[in-house]
PDB file of C-alpha atoms in Angstrom:
ATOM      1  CA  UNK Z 270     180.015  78.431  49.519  1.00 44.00           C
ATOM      2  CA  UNK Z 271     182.159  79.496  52.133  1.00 42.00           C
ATOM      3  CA  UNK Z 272     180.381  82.911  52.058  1.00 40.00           C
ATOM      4  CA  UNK Z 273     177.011  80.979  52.613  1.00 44.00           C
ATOM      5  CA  UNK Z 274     178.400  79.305  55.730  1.00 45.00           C
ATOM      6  CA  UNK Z 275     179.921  82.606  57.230  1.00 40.00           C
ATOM      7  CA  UNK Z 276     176.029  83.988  56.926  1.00 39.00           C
ATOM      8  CA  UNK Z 277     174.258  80.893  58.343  1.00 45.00           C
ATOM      9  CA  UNK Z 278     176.721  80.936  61.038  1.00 44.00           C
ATOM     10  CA  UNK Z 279     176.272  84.707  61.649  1.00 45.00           C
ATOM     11  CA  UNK Z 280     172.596  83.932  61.641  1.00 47.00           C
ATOM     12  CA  UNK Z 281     172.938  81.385  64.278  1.00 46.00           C
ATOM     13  CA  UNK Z 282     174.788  83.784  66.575  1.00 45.00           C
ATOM     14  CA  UNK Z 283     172.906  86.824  66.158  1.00 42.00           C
ATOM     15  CA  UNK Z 284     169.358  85.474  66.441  1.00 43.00           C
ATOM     16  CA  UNK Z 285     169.403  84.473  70.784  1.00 45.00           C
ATOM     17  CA  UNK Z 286     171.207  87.277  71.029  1.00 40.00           C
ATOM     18  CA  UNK Z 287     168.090  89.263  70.122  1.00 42.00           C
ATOM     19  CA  UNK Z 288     165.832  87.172  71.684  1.00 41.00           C
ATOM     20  CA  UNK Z 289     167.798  87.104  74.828  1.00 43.00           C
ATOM     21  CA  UNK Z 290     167.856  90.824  74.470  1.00 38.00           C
ATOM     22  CA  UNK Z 291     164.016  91.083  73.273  1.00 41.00           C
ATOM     23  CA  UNK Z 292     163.245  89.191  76.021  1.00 45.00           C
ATOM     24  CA  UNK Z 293     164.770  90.597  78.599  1.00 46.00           C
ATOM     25  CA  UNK Z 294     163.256  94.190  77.797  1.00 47.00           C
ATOM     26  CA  UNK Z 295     159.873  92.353  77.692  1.00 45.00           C
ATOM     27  CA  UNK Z 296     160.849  90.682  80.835  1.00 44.00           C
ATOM     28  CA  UNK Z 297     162.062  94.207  82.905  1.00 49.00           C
ATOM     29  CA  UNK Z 298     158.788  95.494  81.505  1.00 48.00           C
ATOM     30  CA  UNK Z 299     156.321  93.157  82.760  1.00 46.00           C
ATOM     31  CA  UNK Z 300     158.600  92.641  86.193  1.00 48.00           C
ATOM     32  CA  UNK Z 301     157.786  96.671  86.484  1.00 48.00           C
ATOM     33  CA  UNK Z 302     153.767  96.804  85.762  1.00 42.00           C
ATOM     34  CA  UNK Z 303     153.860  94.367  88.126  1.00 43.00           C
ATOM     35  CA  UNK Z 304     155.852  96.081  90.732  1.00 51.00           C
ATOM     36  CA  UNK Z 305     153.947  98.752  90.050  1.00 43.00           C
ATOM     37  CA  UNK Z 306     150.258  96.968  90.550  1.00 44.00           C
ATOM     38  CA  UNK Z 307     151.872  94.834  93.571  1.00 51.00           C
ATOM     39  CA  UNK Z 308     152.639  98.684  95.513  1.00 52.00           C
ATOM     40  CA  UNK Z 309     149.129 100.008  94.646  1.00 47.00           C
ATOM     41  CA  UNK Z 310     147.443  96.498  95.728  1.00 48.00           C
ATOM     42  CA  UNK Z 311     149.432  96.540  99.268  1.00 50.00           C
ATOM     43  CA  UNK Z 312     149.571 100.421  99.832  1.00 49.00           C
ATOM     44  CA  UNK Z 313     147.412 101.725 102.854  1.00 50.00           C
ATOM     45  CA  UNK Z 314     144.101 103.211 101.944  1.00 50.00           C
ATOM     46  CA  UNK Z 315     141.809 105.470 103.859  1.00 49.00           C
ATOM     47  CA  UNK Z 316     138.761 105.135 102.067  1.00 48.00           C
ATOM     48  CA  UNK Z 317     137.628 101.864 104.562  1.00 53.00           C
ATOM     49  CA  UNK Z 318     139.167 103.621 107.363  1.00 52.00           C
ATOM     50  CA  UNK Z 319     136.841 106.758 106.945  1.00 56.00           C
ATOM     51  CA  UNK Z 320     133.707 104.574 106.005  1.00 58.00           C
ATOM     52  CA  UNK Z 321     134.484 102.350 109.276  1.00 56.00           C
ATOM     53  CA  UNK Z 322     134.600 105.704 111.537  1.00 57.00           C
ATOM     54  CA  UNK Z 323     131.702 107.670 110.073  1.00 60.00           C
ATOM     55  CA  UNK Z 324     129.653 104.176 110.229  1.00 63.00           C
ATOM     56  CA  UNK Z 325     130.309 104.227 113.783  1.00 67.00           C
ATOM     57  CA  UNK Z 326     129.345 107.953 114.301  1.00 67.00           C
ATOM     58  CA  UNK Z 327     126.157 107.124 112.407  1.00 67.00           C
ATOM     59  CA  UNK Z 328     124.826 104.181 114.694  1.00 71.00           C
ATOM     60  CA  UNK Z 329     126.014 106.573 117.631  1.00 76.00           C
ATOM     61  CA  UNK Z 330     123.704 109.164 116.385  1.00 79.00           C
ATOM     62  CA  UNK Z 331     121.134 106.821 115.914  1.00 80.00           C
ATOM     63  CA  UNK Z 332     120.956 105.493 118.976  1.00 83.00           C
ATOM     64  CA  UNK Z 333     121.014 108.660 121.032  1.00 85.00           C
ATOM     65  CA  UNK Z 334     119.012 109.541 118.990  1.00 87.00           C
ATOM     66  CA  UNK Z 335     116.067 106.816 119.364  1.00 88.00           C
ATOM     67  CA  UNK Z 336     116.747 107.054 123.161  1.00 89.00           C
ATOM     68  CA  UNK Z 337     116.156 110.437 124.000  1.00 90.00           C
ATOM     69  CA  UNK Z 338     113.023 110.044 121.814  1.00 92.00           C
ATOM     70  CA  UNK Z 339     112.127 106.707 123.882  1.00 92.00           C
ATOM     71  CA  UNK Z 340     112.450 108.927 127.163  1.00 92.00           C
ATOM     72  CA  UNK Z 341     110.128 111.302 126.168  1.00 94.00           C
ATOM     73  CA  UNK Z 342     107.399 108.703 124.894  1.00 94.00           C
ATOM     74  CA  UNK Z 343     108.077 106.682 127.801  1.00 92.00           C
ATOM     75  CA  UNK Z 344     107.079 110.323 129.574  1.00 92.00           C
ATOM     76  CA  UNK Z 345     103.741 110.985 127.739  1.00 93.00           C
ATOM     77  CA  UNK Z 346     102.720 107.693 128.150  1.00 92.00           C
ATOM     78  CA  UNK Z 347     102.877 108.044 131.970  1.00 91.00           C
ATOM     79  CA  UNK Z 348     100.964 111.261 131.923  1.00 91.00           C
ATOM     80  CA  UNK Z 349      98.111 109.859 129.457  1.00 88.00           C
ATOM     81  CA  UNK Z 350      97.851 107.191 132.112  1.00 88.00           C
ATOM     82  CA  UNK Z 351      97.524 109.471 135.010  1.00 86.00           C
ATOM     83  CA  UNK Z 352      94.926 111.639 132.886  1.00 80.00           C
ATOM     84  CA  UNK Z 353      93.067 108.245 131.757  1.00 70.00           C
ATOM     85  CA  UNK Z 354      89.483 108.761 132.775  1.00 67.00           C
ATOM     86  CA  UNK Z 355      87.340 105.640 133.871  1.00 66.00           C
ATOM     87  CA  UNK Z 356      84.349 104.721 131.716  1.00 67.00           C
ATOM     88  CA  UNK Z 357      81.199 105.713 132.174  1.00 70.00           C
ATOM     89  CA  UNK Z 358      78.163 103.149 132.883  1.00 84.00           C
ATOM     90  CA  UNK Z 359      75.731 103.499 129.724  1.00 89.00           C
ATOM     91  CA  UNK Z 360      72.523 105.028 131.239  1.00 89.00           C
ATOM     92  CA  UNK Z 361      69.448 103.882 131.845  1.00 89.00           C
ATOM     93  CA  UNK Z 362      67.125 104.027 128.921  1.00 90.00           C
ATOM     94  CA  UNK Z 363      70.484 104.058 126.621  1.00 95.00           C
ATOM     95  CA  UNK Z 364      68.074 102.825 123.116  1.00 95.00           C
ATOM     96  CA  UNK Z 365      71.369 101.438 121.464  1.00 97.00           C
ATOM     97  CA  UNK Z 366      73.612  99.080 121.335  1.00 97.00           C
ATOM     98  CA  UNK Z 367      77.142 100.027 121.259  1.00 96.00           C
ATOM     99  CA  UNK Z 368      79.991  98.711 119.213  1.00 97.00           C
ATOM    100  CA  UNK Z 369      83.324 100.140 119.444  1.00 96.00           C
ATOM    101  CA  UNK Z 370      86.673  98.432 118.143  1.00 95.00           C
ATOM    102  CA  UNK Z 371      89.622  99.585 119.068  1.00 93.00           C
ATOM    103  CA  UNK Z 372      92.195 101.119 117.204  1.00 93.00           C
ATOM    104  CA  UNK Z 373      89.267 103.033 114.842  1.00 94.00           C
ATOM    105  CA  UNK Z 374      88.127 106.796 114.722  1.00 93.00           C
ATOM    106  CA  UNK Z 375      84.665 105.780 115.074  1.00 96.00           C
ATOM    107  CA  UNK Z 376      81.851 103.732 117.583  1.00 97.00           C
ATOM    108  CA  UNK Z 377      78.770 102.379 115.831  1.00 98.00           C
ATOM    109  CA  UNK Z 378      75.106 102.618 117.670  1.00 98.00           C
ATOM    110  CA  UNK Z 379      72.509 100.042 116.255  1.00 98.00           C
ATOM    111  CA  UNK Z 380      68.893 100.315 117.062  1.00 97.00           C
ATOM    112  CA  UNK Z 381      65.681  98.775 115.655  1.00 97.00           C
ATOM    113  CA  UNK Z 382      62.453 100.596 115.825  1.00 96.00           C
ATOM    114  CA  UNK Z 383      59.248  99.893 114.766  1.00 95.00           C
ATOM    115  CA  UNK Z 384      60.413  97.976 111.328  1.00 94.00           C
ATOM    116  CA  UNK Z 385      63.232 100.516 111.172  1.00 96.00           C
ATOM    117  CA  UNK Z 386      67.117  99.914 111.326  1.00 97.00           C
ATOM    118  CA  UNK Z 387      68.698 102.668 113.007  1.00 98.00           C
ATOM    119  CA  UNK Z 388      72.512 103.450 112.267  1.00 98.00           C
ATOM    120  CA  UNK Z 389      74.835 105.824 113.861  1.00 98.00           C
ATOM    121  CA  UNK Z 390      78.526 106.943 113.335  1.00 98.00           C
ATOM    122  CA  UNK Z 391      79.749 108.327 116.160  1.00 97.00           C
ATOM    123  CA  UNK Z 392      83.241 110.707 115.151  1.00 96.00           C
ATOM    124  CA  UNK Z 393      85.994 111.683 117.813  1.00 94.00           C
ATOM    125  CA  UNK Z 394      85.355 114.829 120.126  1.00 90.00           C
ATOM    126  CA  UNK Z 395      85.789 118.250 117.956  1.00 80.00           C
ATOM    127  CA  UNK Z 396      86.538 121.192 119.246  1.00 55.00           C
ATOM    128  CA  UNK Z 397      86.002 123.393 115.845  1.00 53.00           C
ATOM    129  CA  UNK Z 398      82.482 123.934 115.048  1.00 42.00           C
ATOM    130  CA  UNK Z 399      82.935 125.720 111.502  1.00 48.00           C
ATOM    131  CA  UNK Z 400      83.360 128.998 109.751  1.00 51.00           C
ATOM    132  CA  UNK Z 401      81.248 131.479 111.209  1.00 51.00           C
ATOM    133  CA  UNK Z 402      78.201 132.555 109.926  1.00 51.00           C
ATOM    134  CA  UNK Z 403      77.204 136.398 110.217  1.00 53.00           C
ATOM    135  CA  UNK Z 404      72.968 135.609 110.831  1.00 54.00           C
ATOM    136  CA  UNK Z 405      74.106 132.965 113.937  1.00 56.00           C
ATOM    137  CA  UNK Z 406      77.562 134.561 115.148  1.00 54.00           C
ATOM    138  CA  UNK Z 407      76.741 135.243 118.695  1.00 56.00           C
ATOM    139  CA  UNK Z 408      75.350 131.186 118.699  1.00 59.00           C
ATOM    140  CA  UNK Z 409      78.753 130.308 116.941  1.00 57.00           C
ATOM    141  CA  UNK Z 410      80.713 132.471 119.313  1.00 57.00           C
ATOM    142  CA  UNK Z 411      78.881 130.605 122.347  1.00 56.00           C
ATOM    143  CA  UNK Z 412      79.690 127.158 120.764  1.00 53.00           C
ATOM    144  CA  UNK Z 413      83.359 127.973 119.607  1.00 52.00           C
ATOM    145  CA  UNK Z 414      84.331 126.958 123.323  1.00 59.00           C
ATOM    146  CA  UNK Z 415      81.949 124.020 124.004  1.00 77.00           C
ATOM    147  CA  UNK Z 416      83.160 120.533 122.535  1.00 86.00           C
ATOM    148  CA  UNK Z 417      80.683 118.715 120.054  1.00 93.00           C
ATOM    149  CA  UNK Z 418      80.393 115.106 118.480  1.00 95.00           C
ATOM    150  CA  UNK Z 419      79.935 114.553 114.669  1.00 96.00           C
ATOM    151  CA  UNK Z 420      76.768 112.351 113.768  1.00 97.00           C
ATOM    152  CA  UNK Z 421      75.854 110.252 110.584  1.00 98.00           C
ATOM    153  CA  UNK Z 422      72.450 109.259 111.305  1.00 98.00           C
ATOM    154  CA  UNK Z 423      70.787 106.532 108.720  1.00 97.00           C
ATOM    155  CA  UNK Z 424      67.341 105.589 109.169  1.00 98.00           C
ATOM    156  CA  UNK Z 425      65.836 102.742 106.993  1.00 96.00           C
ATOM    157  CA  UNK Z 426      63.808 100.605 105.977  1.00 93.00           C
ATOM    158  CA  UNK Z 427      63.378  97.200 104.136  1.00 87.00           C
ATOM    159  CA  UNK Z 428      63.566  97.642  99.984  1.00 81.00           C
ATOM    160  CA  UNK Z 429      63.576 101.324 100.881  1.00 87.00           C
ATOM    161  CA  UNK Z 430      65.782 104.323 100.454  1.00 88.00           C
ATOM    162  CA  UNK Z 431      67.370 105.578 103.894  1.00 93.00           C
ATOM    163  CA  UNK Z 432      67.607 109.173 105.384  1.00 95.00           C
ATOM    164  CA  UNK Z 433      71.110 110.527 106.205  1.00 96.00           C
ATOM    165  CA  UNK Z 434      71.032 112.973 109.133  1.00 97.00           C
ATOM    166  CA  UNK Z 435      74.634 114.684 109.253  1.00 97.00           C
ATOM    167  CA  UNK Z 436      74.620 115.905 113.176  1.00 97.00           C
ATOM    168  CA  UNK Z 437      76.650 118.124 115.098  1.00 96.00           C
ATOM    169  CA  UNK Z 438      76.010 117.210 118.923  1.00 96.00           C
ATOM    170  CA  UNK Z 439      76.900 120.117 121.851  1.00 93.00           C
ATOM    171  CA  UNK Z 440      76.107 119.769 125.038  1.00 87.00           C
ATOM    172  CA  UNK Z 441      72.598 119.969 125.445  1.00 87.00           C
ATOM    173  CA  UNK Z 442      72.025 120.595 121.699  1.00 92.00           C
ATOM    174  CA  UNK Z 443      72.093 119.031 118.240  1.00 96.00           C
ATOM    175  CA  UNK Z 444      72.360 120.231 115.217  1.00 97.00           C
ATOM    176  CA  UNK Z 445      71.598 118.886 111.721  1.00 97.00           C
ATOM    177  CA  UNK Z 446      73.784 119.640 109.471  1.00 96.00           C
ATOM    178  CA  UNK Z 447      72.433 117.954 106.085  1.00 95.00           C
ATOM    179  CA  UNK Z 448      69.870 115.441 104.920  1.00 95.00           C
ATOM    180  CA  UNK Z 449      69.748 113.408 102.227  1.00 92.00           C
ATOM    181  CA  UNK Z 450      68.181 110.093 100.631  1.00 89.00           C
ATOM    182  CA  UNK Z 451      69.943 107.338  99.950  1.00 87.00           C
ATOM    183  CA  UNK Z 452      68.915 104.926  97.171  1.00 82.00           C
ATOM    184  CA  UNK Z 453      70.873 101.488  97.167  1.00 73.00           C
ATOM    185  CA  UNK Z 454      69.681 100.868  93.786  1.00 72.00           C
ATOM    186  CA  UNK Z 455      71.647 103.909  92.441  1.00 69.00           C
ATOM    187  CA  UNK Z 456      75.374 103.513  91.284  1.00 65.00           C
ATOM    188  CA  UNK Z 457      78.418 105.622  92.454  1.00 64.00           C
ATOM    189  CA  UNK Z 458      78.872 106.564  89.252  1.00 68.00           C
ATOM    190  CA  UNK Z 459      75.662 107.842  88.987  1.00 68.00           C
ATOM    191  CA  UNK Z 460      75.152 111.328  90.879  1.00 73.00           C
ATOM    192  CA  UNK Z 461      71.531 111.770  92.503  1.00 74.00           C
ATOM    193  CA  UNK Z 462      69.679 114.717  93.569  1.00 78.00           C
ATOM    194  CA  UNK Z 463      69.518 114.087  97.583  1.00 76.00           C
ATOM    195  CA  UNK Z 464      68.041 117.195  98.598  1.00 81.00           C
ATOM    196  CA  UNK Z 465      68.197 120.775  99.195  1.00 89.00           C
ATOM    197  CA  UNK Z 466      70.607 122.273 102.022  1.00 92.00           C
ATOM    198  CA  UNK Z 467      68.651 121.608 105.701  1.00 95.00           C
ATOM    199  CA  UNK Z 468      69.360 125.174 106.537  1.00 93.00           C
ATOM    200  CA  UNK Z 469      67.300 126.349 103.294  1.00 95.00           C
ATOM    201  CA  UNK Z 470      64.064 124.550 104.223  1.00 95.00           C
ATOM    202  CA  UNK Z 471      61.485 125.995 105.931  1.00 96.00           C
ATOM    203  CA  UNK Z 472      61.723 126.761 109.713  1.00 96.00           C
ATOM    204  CA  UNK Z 473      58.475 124.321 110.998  1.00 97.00           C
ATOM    205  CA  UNK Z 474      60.209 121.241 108.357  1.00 97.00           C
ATOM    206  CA  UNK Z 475      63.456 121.593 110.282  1.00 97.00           C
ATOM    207  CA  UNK Z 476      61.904 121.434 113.778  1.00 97.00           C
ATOM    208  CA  UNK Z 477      59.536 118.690 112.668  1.00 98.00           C
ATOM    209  CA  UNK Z 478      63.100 116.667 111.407  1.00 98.00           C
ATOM    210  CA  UNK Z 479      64.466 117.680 114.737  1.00 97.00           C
ATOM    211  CA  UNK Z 480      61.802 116.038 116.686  1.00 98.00           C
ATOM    212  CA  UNK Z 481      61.561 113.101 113.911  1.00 98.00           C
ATOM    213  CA  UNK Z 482      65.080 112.074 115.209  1.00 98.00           C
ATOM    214  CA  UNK Z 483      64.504 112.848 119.029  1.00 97.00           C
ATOM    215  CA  UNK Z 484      61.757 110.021 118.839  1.00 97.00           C
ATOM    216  CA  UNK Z 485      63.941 107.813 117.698  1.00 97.00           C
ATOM    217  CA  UNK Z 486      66.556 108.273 119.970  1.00 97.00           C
ATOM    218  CA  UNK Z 487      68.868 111.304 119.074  1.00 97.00           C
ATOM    219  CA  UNK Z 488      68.350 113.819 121.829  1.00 95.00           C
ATOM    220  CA  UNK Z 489      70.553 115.372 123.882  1.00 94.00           C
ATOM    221  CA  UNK Z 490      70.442 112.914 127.050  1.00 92.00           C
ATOM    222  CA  UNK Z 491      71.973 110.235 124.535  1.00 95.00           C
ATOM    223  CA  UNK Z 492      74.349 112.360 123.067  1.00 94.00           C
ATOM    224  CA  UNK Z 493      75.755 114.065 126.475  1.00 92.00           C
ATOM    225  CA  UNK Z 494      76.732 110.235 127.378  1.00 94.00           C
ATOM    226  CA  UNK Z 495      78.291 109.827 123.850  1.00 94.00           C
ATOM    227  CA  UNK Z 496      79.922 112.703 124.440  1.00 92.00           C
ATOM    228  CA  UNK Z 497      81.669 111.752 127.705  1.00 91.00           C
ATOM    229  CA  UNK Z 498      82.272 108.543 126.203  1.00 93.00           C
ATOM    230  CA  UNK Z 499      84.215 109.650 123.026  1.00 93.00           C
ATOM    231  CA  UNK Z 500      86.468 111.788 124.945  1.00 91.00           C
ATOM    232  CA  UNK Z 501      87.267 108.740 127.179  1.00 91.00           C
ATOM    233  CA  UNK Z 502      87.672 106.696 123.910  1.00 93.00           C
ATOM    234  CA  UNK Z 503      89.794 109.262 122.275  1.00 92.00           C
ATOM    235  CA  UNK Z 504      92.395 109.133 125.967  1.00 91.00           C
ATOM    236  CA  UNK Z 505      92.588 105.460 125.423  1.00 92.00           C
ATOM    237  CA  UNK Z 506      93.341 105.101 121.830  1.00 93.00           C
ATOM    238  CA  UNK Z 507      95.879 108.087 121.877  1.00 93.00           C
ATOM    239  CA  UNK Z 508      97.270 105.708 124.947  1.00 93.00           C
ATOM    240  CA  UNK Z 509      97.186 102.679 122.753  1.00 94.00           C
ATOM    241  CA  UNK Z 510      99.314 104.979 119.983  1.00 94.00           C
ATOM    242  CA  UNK Z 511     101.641 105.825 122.353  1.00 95.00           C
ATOM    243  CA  UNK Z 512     102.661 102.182 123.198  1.00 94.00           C
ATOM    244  CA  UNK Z 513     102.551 100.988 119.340  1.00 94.00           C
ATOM    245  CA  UNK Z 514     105.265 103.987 118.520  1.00 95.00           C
ATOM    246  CA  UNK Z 515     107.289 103.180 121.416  1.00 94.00           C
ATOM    247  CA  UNK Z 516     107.107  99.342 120.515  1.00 93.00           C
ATOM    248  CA  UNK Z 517     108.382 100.279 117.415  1.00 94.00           C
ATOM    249  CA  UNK Z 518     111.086 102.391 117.841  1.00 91.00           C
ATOM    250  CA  UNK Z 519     112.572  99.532 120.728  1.00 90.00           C
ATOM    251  CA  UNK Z 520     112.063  96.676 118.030  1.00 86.00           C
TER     252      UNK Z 520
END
């Protein structure tokens, strides 16, 4: 009995004792993660301080940048403008009517003649005429300097296939390029035989085309205006591009 008490009461004693001493080696350990997350969480860093800097380089960079190329838009535009050639009156006699849009590549010429609709593309000012062909090289050599105008010519008629005339207008001269029929009632998917080359028919066919076209409008005194007036077009929409790119790069 008395044995039984001397063991409860060493129980007693000894069992806050190693809680108190439990305890306070869990307590020094948490106290020193702690310490140890409270120096990392208030300890300078220099990753923001080197994102804030180069940030600041960046948007100086930029905006040098975007002014120097500002300056030199802002320069162009004032020469295109002191280049910018007037329009020319349409002629006298001019068969077609003309409808241009800005901001596009192309003009459109619409004519009707004798039950036919007449319809012309009219293409930027070119400068390149082609590879060079060794029967015509002196003629390409002559024309390699001399600006032309591209030409889709379509010719038709009600519930009728159309002719295609691709041109090539120099001054004083056209060329056609290619022929072909169109049939609205064939698919895209369907691929239909529109001709032989225009170069490979026979010499009096292509002369009688030539003067097939003339009659109707496509001769040289037409196209020497069209000319004039394509280059003019082409100095005002380059102008126009100039003062979009500039409007972005200030917005």
């Amino acid at each position: 009995m008395a044995f039984s008490r001397i063991i409860r009461k060493s129980s007693s004693t000894i069992a806050p004792l190693a809680a108190r001493v439990i305890g306070g080696q869990s307590f020094r350990q948490t106290a020193a993660v702690f310490s140890v997350l409270n120096r990392r969480t208030h300890s300078p860093s220099r990753w923001p301080t080197s994102t804030y800097f180069s940030s600041r380089r960046y948007s100086t960079d930029r905006r040098s940048s975007d002014e120097s190329l500002l300056r030199i838009i802002e320069s162009e535009i004032k020469c295109a403008e002191e280049s910018d050639q007037h329009e020319g009156e349409v002629p006298d006699g001019f068969p077609f009517k003309i409808e241009d849009n800005p901001g596009q590549q192309t003009i459109t010429l619409t004519r009707e003649y004798q039950g036919e609709t007449i319809l012309v593309e009219v293409s930027m000012p070119d400068l390149v005429t082609g590879e060079d062909d060794d029967d015509n090289a002196a003629d390409d050599e002559e024309r390699a300097v001399q600006s032309s105008i591209p030409l889709v010519v379509n010719i038709s008629k009600k519930d009728r296939p159309s002719l295609e005339f691709g041109c090539t207008a120099f001054p004083d001269e056209i060329t056609i390029d290619s022929l072909s029929l169109k049939n609205p009632e064939i698919s895209d998917d369907q691929i239909a035989y529109e001709g032989p080359d225009f170069s490979d028919l026979d010499e009096n066919l292509q002369k009688a085309f030539h003067k097939y076209l003339e009659i109707r409008g496509i001769k040289p005194s037409a196209t020497n205006f069209l000319h004039e007036y394509m280059i003019n077009k082409d100095s005002k929409e380059y102008l126009m591009w100039l003062n979009n790119v500039k409007k972005f790069v200030e917005a």
